[in-house]
CSV table of C-alpha atoms in Angstrom, one decimal:
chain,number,residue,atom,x,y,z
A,762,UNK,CA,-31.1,-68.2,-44.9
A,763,UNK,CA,-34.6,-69.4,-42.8
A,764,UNK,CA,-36.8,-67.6,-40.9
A,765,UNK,CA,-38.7,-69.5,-38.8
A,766,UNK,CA,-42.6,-68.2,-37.1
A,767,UNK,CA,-43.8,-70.4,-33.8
A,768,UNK,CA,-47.2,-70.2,-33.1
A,769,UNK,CA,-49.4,-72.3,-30.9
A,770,UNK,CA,-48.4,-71.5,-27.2
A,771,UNK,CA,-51.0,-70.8,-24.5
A,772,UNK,CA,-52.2,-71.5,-21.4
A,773,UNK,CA,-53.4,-74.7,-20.8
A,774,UNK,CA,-54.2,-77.1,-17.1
A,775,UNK,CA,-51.7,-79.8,-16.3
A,776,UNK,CA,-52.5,-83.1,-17.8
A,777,UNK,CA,-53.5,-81.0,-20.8
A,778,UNK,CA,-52.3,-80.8,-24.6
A,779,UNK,CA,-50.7,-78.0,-26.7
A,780,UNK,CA,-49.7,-78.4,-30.6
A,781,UNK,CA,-46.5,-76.1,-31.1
A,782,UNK,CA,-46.3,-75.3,-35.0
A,783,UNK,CA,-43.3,-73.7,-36.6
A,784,UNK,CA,-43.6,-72.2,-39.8
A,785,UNK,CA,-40.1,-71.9,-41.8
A,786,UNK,CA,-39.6,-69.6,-44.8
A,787,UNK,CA,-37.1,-70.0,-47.9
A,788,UNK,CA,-37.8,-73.1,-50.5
A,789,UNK,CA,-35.0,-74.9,-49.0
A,790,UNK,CA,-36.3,-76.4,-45.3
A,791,UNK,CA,-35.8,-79.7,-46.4
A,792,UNK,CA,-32.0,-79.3,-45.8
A,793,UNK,CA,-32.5,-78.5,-42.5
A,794,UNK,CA,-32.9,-80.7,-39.6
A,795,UNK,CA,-35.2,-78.8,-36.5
A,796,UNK,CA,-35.1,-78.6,-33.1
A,797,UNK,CA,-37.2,-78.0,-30.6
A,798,UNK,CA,-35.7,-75.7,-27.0
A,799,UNK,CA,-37.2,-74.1,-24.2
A,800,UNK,CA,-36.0,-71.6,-21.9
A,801,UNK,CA,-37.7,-70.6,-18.2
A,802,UNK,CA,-37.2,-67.7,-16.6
A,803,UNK,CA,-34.3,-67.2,-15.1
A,804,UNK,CA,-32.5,-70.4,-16.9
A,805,UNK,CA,-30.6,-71.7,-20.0
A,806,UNK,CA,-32.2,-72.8,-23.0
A,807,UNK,CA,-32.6,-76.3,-22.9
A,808,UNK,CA,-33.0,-78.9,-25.5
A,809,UNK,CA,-36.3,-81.3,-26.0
A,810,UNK,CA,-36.5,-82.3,-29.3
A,811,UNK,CA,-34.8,-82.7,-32.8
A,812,UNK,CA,-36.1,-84.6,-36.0
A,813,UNK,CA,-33.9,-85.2,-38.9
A,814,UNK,CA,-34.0,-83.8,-42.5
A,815,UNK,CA,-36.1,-86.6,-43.7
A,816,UNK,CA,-38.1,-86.8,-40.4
A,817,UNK,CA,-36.7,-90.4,-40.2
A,818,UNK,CA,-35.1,-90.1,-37.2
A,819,UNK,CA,-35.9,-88.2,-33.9
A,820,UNK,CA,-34.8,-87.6,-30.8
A,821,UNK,CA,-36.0,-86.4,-26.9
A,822,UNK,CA,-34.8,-84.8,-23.9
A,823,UNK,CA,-35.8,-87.4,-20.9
A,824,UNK,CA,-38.0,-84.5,-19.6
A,825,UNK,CA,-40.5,-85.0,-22.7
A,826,UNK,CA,-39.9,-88.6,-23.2
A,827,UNK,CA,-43.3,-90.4,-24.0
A,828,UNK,CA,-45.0,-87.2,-24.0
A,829,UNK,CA,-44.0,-84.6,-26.5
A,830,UNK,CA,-43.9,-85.6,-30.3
A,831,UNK,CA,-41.7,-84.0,-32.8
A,832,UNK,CA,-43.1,-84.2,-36.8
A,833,UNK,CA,-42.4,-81.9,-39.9
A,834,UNK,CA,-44.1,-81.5,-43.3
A,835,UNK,CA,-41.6,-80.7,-45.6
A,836,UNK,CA,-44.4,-79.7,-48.0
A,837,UNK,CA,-45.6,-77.4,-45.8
A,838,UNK,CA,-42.1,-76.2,-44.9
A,839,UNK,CA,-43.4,-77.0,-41.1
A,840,UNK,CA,-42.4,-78.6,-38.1
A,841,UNK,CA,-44.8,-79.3,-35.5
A,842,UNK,CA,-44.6,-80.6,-31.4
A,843,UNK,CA,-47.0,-82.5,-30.5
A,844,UNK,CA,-47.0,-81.9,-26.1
A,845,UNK,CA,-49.2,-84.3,-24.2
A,846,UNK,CA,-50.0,-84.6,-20.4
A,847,UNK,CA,-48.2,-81.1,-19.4
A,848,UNK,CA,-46.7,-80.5,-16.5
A,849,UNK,CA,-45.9,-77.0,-14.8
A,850,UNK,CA,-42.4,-77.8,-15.5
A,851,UNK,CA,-42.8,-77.6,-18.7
A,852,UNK,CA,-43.9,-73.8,-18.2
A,853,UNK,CA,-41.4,-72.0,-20.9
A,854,UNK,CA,-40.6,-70.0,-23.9
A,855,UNK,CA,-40.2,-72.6,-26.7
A,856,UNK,CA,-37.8,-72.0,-29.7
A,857,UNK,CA,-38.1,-74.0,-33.0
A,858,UNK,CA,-34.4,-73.9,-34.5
A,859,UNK,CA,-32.9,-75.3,-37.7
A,860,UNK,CA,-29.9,-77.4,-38.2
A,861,UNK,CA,-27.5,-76.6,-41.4
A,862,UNK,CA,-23.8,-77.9,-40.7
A,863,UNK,CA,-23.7,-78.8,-37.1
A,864,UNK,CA,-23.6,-82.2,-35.5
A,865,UNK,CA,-24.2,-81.7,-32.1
A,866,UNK,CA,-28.0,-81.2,-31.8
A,867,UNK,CA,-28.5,-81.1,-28.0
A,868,UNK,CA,-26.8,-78.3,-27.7
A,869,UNK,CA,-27.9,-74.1,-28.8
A,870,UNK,CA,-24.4,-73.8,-30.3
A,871,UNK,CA,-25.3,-76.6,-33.1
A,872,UNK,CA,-27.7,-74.5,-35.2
A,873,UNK,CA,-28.3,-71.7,-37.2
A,874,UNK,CA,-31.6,-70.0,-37.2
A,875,UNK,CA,-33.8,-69.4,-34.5
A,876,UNK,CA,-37.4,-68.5,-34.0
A,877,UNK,CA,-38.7,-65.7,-31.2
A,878,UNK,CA,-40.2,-68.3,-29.5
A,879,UNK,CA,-44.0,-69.3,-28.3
A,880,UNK,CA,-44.7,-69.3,-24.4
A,881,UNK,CA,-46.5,-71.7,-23.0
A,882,UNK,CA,-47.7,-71.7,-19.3
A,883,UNK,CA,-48.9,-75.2,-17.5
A,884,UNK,CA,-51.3,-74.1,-14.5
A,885,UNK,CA,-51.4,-76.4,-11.5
């Protein structure tokens, strides 16, 4: 079993940048490919990004495209999101998640563990 820490949130002007860090415990996160979800107030818990166990291959919601970035450090048992030229839309709670058996990975049903999430607010 993980346990998974998110830290980095805040409130921050639109146009502006925010670094999301998740912090996993356990000697195992290597076997675990993450996620990245946000929920607003009010609404479901979307997806934005995923990276795979190796961090070779990663994947956005069109939301985030060209914006956020998605990286890990398996050393540091770590997975980061890298969120560039914020918008108020992107106003949430964000949840780092990690993947054991599932396949689908757009989806809350396809992983495991969850974090308790990091808000961060985009003023206009």
């Amino acid at each position: 079993q993980v346990q998974l820490v998110e830290s980095g949130g805040g409130l921050v002007q639109t146009g502006g940048s925010l670094r999301l860090s998740c912090a996993a415990s356990g000697p195992t996160f290597s076997r675990y490919a993450m996620g990245w979800f946000r929920q607003a107030p009010g609404k479901e818990r979307d997806f934005v990004a995923r990276i795979s166990r190796s961090a070779g291959d990663t994947f956005y919601a069109d939301s985030v495209k060209g914006r956020f970035t998605i990286s890990r450090d398996n050393g540091r048992s770590t997975v980061y999101l890298q969120m560039n030229s914020l918008k108020p839309e992107d106003t949430a709670l964000y949840y780092c998640a990690a993947q054991d058996l599932g396949v689908a990975f757009t989806t809350t049903l396809g992983y495991d563990y969850w974090g308790q999430g990091t808000q961060v607010t985009v003023a206009s």
